[in-house]
PDB file of C-alpha atoms and ligand atoms in Angstrom:
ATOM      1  CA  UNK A1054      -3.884   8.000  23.494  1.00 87.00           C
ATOM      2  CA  UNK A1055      -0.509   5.835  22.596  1.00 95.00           C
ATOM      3  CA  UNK A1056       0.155   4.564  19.500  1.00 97.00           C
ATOM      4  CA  UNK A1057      -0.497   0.707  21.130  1.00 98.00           C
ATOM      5  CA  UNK A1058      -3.889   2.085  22.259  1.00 98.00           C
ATOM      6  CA  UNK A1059      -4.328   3.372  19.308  1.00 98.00           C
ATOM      7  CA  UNK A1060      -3.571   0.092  17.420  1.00 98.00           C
ATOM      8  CA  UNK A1061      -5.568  -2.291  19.857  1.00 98.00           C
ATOM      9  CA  UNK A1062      -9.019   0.477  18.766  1.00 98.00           C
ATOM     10  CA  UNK A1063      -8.020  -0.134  15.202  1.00 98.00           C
ATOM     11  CA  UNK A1064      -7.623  -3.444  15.598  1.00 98.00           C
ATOM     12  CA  UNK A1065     -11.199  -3.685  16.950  1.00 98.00           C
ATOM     13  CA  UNK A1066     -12.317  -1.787  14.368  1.00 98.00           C
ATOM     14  CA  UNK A1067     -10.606  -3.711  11.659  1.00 98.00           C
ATOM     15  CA  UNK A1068     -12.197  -7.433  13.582  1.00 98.00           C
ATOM     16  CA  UNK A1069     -15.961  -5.519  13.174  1.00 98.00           C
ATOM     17  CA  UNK A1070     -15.404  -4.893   9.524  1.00 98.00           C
ATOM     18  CA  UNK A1071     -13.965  -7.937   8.358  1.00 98.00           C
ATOM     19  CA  UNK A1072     -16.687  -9.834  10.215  1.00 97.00           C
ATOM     20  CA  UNK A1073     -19.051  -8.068   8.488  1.00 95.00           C
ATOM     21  CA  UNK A1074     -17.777  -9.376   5.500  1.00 93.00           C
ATOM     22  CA  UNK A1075     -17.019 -12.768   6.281  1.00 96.00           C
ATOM     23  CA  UNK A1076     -13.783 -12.768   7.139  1.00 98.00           C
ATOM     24  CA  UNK A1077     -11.673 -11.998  10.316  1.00 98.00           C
ATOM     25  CA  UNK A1078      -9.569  -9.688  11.894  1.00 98.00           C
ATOM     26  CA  UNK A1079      -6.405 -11.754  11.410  1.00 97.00           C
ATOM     27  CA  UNK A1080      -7.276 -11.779   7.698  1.00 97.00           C
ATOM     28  CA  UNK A1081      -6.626  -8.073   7.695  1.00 98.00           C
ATOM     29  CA  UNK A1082      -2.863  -6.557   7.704  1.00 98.00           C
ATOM     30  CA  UNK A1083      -2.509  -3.333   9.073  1.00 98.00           C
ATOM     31  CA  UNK A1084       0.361  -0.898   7.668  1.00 98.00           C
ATOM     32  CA  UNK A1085       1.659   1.483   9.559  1.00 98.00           C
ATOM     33  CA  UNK A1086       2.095   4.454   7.508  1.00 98.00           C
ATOM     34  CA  UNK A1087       4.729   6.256   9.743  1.00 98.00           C
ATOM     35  CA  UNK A1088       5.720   9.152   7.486  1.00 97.00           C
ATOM     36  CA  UNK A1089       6.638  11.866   9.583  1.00 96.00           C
ATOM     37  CA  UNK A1090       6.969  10.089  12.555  1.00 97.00           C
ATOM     38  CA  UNK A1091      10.546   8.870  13.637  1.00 97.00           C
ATOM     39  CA  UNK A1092      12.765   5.624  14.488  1.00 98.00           C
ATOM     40  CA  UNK A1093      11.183   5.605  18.008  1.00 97.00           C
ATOM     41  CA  UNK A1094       7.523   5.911  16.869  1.00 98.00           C
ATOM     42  CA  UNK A1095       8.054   2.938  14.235  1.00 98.00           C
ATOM     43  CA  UNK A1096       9.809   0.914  16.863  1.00 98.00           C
ATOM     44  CA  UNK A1097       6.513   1.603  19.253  1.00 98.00           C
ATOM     45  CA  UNK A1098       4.239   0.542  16.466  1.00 98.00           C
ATOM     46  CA  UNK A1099       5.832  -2.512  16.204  1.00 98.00           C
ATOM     47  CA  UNK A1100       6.162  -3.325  19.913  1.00 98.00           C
ATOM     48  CA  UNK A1101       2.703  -3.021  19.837  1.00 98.00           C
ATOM     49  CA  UNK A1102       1.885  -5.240  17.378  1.00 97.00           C
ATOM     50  CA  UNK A1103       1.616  -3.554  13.675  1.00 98.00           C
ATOM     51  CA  UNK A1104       2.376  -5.538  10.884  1.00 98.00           C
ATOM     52  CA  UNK A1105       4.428  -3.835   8.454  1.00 98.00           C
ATOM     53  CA  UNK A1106       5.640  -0.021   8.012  1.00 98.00           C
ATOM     54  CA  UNK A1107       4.826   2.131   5.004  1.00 98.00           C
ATOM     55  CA  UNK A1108       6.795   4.675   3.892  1.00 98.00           C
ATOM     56  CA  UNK A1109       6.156   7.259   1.398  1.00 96.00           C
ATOM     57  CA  UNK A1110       9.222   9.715   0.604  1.00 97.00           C
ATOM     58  CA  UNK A1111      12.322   8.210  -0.302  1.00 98.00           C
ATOM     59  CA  UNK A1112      15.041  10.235   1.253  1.00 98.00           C
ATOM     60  CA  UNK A1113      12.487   9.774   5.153  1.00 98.00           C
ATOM     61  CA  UNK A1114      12.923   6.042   4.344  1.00 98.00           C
ATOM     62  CA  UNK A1115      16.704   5.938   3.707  1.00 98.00           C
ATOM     63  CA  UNK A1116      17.371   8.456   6.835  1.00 98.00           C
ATOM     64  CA  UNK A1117      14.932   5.965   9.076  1.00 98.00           C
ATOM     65  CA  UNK A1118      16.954   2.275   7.512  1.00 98.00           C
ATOM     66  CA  UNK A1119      20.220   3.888   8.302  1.00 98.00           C
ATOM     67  CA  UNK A1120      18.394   4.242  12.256  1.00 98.00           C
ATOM     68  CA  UNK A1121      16.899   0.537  11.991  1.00 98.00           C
ATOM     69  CA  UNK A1122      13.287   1.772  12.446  1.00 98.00           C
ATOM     70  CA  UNK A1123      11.793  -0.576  10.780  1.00 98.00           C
ATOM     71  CA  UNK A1124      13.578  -3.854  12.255  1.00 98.00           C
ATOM     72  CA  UNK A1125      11.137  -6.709  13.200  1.00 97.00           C
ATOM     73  CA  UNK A1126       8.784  -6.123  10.697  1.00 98.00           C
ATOM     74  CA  UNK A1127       7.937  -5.543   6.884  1.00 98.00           C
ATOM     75  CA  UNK A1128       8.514  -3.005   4.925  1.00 98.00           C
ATOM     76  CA  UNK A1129       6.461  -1.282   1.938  1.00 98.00           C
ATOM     77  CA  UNK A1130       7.010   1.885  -0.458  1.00 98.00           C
ATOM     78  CA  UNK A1131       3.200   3.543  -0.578  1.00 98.00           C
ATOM     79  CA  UNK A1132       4.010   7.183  -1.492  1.00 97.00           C
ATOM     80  CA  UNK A1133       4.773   8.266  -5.468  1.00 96.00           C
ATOM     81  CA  UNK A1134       7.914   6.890  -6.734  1.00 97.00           C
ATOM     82  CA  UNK A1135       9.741   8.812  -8.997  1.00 96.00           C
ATOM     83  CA  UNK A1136      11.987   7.204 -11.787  1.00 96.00           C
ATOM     84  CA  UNK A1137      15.292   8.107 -10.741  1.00 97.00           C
ATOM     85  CA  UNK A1138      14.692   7.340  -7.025  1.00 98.00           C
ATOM     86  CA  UNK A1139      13.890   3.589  -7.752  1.00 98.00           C
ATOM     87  CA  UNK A1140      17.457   2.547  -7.586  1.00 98.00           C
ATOM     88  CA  UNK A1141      17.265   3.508  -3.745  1.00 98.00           C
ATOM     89  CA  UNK A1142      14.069   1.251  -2.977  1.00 98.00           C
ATOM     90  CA  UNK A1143      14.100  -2.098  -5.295  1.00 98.00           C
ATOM     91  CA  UNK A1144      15.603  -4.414  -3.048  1.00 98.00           C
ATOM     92  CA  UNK A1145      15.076  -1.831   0.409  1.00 98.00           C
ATOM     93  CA  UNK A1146      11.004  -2.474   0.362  1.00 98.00           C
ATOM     94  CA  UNK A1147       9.434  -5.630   1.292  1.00 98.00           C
ATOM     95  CA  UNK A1148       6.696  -4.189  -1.765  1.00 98.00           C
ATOM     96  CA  UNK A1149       5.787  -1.425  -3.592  1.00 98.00           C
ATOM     97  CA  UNK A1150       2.398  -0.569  -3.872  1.00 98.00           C
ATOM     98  CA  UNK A1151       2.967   2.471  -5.527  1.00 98.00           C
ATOM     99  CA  UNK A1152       3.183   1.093  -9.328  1.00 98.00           C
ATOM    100  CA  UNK A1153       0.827   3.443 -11.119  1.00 97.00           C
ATOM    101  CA  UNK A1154       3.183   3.856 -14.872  1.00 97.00           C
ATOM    102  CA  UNK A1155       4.808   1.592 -17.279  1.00 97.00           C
ATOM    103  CA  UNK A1156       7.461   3.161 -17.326  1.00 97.00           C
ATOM    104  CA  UNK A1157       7.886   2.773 -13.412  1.00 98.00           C
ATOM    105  CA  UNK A1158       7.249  -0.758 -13.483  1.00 98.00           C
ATOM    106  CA  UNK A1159      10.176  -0.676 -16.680  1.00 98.00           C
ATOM    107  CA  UNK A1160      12.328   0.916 -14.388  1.00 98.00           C
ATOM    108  CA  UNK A1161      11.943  -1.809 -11.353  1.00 98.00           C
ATOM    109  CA  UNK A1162      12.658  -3.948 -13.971  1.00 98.00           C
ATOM    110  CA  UNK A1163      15.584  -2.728 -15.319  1.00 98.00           C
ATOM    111  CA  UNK A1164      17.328  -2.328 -11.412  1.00 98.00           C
ATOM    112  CA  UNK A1165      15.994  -5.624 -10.409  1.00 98.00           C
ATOM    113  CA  UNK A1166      17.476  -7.342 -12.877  1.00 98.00           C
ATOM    114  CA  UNK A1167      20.954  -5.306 -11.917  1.00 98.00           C
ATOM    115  CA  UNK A1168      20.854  -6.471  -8.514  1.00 98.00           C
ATOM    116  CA  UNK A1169      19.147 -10.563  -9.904  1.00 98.00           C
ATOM    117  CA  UNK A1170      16.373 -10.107  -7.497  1.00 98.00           C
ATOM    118  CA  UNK A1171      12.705 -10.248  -7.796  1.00 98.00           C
ATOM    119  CA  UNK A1172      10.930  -6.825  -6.668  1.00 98.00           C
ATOM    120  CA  UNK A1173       7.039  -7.628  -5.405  1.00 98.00           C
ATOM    121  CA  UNK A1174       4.747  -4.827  -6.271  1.00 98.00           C
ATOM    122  CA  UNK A1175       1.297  -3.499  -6.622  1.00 98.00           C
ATOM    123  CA  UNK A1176      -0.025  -1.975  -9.259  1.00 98.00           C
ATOM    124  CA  UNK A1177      -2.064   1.640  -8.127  1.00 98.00           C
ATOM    125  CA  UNK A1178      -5.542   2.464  -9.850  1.00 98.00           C
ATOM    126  CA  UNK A1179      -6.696   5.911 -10.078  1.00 97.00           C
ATOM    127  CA  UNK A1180     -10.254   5.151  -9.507  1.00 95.00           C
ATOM    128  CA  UNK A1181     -11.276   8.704  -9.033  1.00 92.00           C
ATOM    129  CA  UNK A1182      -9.768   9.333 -12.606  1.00 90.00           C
ATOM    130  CA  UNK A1183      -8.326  12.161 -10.933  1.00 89.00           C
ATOM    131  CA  UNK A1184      -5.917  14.313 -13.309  1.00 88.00           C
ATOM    132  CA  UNK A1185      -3.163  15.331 -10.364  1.00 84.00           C
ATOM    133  CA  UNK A1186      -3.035  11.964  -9.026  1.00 87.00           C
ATOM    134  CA  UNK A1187      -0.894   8.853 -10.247  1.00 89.00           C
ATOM    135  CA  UNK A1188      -1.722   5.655 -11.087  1.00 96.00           C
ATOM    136  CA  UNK A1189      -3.406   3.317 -13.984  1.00 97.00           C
ATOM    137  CA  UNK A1190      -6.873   4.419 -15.108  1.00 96.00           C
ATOM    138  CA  UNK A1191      -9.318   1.519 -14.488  1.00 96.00           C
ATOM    139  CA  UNK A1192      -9.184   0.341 -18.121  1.00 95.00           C
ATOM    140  CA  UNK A1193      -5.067   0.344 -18.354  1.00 97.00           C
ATOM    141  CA  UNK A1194      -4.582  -1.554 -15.792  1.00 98.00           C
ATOM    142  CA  UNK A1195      -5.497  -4.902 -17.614  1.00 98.00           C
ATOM    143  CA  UNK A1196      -2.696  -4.097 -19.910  1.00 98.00           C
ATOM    144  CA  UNK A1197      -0.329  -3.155 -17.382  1.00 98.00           C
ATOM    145  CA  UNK A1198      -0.833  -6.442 -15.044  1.00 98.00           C
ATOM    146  CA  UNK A1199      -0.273  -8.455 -18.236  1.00 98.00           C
ATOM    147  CA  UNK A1200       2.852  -6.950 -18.948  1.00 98.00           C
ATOM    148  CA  UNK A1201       4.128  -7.420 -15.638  1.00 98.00           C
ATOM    149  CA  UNK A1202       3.980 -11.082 -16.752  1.00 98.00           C
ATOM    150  CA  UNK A1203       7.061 -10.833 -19.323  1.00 98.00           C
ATOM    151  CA  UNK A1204       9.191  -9.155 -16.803  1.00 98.00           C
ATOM    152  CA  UNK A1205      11.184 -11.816 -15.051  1.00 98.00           C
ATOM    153  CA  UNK A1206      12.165  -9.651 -12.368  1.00 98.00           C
ATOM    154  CA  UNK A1207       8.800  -7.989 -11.105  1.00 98.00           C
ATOM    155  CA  UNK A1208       5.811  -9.821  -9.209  1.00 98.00           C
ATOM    156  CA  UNK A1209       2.586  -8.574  -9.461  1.00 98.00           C
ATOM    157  CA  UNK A1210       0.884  -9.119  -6.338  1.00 98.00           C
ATOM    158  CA  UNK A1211      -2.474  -6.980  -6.271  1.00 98.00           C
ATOM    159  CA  UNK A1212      -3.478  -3.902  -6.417  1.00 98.00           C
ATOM    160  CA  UNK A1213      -3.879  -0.682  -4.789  1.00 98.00           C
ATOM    161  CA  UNK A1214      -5.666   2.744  -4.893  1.00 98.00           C
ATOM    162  CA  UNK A1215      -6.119   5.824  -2.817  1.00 96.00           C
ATOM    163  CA  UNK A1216      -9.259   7.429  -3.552  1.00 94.00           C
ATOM    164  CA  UNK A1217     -10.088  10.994  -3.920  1.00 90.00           C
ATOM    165  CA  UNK A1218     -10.247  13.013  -0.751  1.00 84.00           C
ATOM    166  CA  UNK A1219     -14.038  11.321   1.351  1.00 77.00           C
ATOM    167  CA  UNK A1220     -16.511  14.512   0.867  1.00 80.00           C
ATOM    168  CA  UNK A1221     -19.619  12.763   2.771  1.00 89.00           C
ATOM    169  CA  UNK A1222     -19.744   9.855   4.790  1.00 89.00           C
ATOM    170  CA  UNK A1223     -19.041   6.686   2.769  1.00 93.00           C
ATOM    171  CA  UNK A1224     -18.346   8.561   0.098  1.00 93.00           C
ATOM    172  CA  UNK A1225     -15.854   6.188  -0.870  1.00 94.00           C
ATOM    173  CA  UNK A1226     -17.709   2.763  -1.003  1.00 95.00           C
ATOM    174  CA  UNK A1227     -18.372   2.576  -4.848  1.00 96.00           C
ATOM    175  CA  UNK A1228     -14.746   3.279  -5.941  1.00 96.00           C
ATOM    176  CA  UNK A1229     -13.476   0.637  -3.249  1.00 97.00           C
ATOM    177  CA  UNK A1230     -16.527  -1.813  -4.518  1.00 98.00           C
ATOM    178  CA  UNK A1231     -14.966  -1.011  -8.093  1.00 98.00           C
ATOM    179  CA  UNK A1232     -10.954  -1.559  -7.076  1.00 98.00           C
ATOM    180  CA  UNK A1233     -12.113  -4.799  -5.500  1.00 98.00           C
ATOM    181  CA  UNK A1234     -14.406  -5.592  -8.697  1.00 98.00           C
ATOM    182  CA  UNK A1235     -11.201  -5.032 -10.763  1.00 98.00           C
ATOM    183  CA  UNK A1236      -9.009  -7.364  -8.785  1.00 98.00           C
ATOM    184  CA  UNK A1237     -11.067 -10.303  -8.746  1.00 98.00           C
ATOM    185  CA  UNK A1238     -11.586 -10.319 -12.446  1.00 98.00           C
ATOM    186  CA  UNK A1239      -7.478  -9.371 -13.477  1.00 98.00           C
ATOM    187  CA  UNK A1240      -6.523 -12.034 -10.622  1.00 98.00           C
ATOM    188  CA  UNK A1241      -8.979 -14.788 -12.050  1.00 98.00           C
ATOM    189  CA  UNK A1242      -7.693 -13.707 -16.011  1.00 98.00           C
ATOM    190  CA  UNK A1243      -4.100 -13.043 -15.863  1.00 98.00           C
ATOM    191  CA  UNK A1244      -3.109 -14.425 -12.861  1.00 98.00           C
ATOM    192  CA  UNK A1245      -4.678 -17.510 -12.134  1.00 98.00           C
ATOM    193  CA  UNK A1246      -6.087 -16.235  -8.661  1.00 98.00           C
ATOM    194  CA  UNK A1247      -2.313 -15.963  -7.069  1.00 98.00           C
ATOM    195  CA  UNK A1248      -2.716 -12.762  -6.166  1.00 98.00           C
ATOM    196  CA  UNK A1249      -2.739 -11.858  -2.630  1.00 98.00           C
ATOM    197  CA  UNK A1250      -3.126  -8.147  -1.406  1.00 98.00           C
ATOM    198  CA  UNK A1251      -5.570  -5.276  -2.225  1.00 98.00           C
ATOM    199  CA  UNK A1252      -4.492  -2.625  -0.725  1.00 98.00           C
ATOM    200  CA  UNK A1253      -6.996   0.139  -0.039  1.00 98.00           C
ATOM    201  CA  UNK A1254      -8.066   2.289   3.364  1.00 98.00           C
ATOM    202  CA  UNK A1255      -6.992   4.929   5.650  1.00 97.00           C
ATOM    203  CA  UNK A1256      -7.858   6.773   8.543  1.00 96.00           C
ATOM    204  CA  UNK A1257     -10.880   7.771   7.860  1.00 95.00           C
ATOM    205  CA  UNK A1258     -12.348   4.907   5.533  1.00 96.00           C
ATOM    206  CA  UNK A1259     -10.796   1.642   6.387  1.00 97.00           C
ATOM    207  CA  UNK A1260     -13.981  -0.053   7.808  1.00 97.00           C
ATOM    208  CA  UNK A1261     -15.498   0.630   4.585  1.00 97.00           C
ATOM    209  CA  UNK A1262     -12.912  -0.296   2.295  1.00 98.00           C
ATOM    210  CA  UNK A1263     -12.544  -3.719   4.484  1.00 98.00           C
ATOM    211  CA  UNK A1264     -16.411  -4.054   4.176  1.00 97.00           C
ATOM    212  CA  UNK A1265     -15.361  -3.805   0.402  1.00 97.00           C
ATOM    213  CA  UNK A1266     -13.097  -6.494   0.146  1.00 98.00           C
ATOM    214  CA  UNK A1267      -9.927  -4.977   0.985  1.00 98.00           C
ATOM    215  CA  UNK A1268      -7.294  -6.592   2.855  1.00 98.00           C
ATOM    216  CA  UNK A1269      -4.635  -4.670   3.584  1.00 98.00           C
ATOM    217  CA  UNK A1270      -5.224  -1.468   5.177  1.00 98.00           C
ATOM    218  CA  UNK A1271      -2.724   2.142   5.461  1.00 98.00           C
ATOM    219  CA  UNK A1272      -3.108   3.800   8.290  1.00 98.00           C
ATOM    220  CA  UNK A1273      -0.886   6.930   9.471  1.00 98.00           C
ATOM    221  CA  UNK A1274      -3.100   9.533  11.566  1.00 97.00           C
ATOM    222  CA  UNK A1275      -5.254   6.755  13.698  1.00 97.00           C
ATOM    223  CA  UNK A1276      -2.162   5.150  14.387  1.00 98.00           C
ATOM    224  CA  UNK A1277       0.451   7.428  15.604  1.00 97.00           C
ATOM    225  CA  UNK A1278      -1.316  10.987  15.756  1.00 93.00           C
ATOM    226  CA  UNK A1279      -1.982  14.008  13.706  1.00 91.00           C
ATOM    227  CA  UNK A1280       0.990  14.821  11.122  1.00 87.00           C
ATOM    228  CA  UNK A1281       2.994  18.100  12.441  1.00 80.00           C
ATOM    229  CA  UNK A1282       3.601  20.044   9.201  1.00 79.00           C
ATOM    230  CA  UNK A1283       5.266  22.968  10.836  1.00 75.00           C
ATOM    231  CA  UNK A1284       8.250  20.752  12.099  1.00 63.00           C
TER     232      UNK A1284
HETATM  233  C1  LIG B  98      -0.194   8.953   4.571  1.00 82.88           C
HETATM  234  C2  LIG B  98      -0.721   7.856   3.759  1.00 82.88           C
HETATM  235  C3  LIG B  98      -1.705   6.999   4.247  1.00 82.88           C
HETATM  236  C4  LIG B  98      -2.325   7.138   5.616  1.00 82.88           C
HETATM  237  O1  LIG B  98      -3.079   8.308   5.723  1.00 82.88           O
HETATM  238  P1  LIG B  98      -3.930   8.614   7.061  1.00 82.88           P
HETATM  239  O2  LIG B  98      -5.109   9.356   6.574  1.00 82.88           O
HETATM  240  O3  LIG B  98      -3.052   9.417   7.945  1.00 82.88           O
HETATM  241  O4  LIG B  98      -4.287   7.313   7.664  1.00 82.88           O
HETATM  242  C5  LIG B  98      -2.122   5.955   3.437  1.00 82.88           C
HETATM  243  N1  LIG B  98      -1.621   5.769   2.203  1.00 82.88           N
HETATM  244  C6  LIG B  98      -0.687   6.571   1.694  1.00 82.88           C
HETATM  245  C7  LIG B  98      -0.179   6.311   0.328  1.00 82.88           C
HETATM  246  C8  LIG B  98      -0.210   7.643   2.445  1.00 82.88           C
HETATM  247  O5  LIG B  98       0.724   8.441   1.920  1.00 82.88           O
END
C-alpha cells in the first residue's frame, strides 16, 4: 500500500469515529509522525493530503528542515524534549506537544523570550502514571496549565498523552476517557474554553481515542509503513 492509500483508509477510519461521536472527519487533524522516514516520504504525505508532520528526535528534525521536508504543511515536536535541545526547536515547530516538566516549559520560556516570539505548546499527561515515561501526573497538571498563564511567551493550547503500551483490545479507552475528562474541566477553569487540541491516538488506537474526544491524532506506522530499526 502507498502512503496516500494509506492516508485515504485512515481517513475513513478517522470520518467513522468522529461520527460516532458527533463530530466529523474534517474535525479531526491527522499528524503525520514521519520519524524515520525521509524528505521524500514527508513530501508524499503531504501530496497526499496529511495535515501536519510530527517529529520526535531533534537532530532527524534539523537534518529533514535543512532538506525542506516538511514545506506545505505544519509542523509539531511530539517526541521527549530534552532541556538543552530546546534552543533548536522554539521557533522551528509549529507546537510542541511534548511539555510534560516545569522546568521544560521554564526553558521555552526563557528562549522564547530571547528570540520575542510566542512558542504554542501542549502540555503531556502521564495517564498510565508510568515511572519511565514523561509527562505531568494527572493531578500536576492543574498547576502546570496555570502557570503557563504568567509566562508571556508560552501558549497553552491543550493537552496530550501517550498511553501505556494497548495489552487487550481497547485497552486504552478509560485513560483516553480520563485525558479528555481532564481537558474539559482545566479548559473551562483556567482557560476560559480557548483551548483547541487534545492530542491523543496512534496506530493502533486512534478510533478509540477519537471516540473519546480526541481531536488530533499521531500516526507513524499506518501512515508510511513499519519503522526499519536495522537501518
Ligand atoms: C512514533 C510516535 C507516534 C506514532 O506511532 P505509531 O504507532 O507508529 O502510529 C505517535 N506519537 C509519538 C509521540 C510518537 O513518537
Amino acid at each position: 500500500m502507498s502512503i496516500s492509500e494509506n492516508i485515504a483508509e485512515i481517513r475513513r477510519q478517522i470520518a467513522e469515529a468522529a461520527e460516532a461521536s458527533g463530530r466529523r472527519g474534517e474535525d479531526i487533524i491527522l499528524v503525520g509522525a514521519s520519524k524515520m522516514n525521509d524528505a521524500a516520504a514527508c513530501q508524499e504525505a503531504i501530496a497526499a493530503g496529511i495535515d501536519v508532520l510530527g517529529e520526535n528526535r531533534v537532530q532527524e528534525m534539523v537534518a529533514k528542515l535543512e532538506q525542506d521536508a516538511y514545506r506545505g504543511r505544519p509542523l509539531h515536536f511530539i517526541g521527549h524534549l530534552q532541556r538543552n535541545k530546546v534552543k533548536q526547536v522554539v521557533g522551528k515547530v509549529d507546537l510542541i506537544q511534548s511539555v510534560g516538566s516545569v522546568e521544560l516549559l521554564a526553558e521555552i520560556e526563557k528562549v522564547a523570550a530571547r528570540l520575542d516570539l510566542v512558542q504554542d505548546v501542549l502540555l503531556e499527561v502521564n495517564i498510565g502514571g508510568e515511572e519511565a515515561k514523561s509527562g505531568f501526573d494527572p493531578d500536576a497538571v492543574y498547576a502546570a496549565a496555570e502557570l503557563a498563564l504568567t509566562m508571556p511567551h508560552v501558549r497553552v493550547r491543550g493537552l496530550m498523552t501517550i498511553p501505556p503500551v494497548e495489552k487487550e483490545p481497547h485497552g486504552n479507552l478509560p485513560f483516553f476517557e480520563k485525558v479528555y475528562a481532564l481537558y474539559v474541566d482545566i479548559n473551562g477553569k483556567l482557560y476560559d474554553n480557548k483551548w483547541e487540541y487534545i492530542s491523543m491516538g496512534m496506530s493502533g488506537d486512534f478510533a478509540d481515542a477519537i471516540r473519546a474526544g480526541s481531536n488530533m491524532i499521531r500516526v507513524g506506522t499506518a501512515v508510511f509503513g513499519a519503522r526499519n530499526y536495522t537501518k
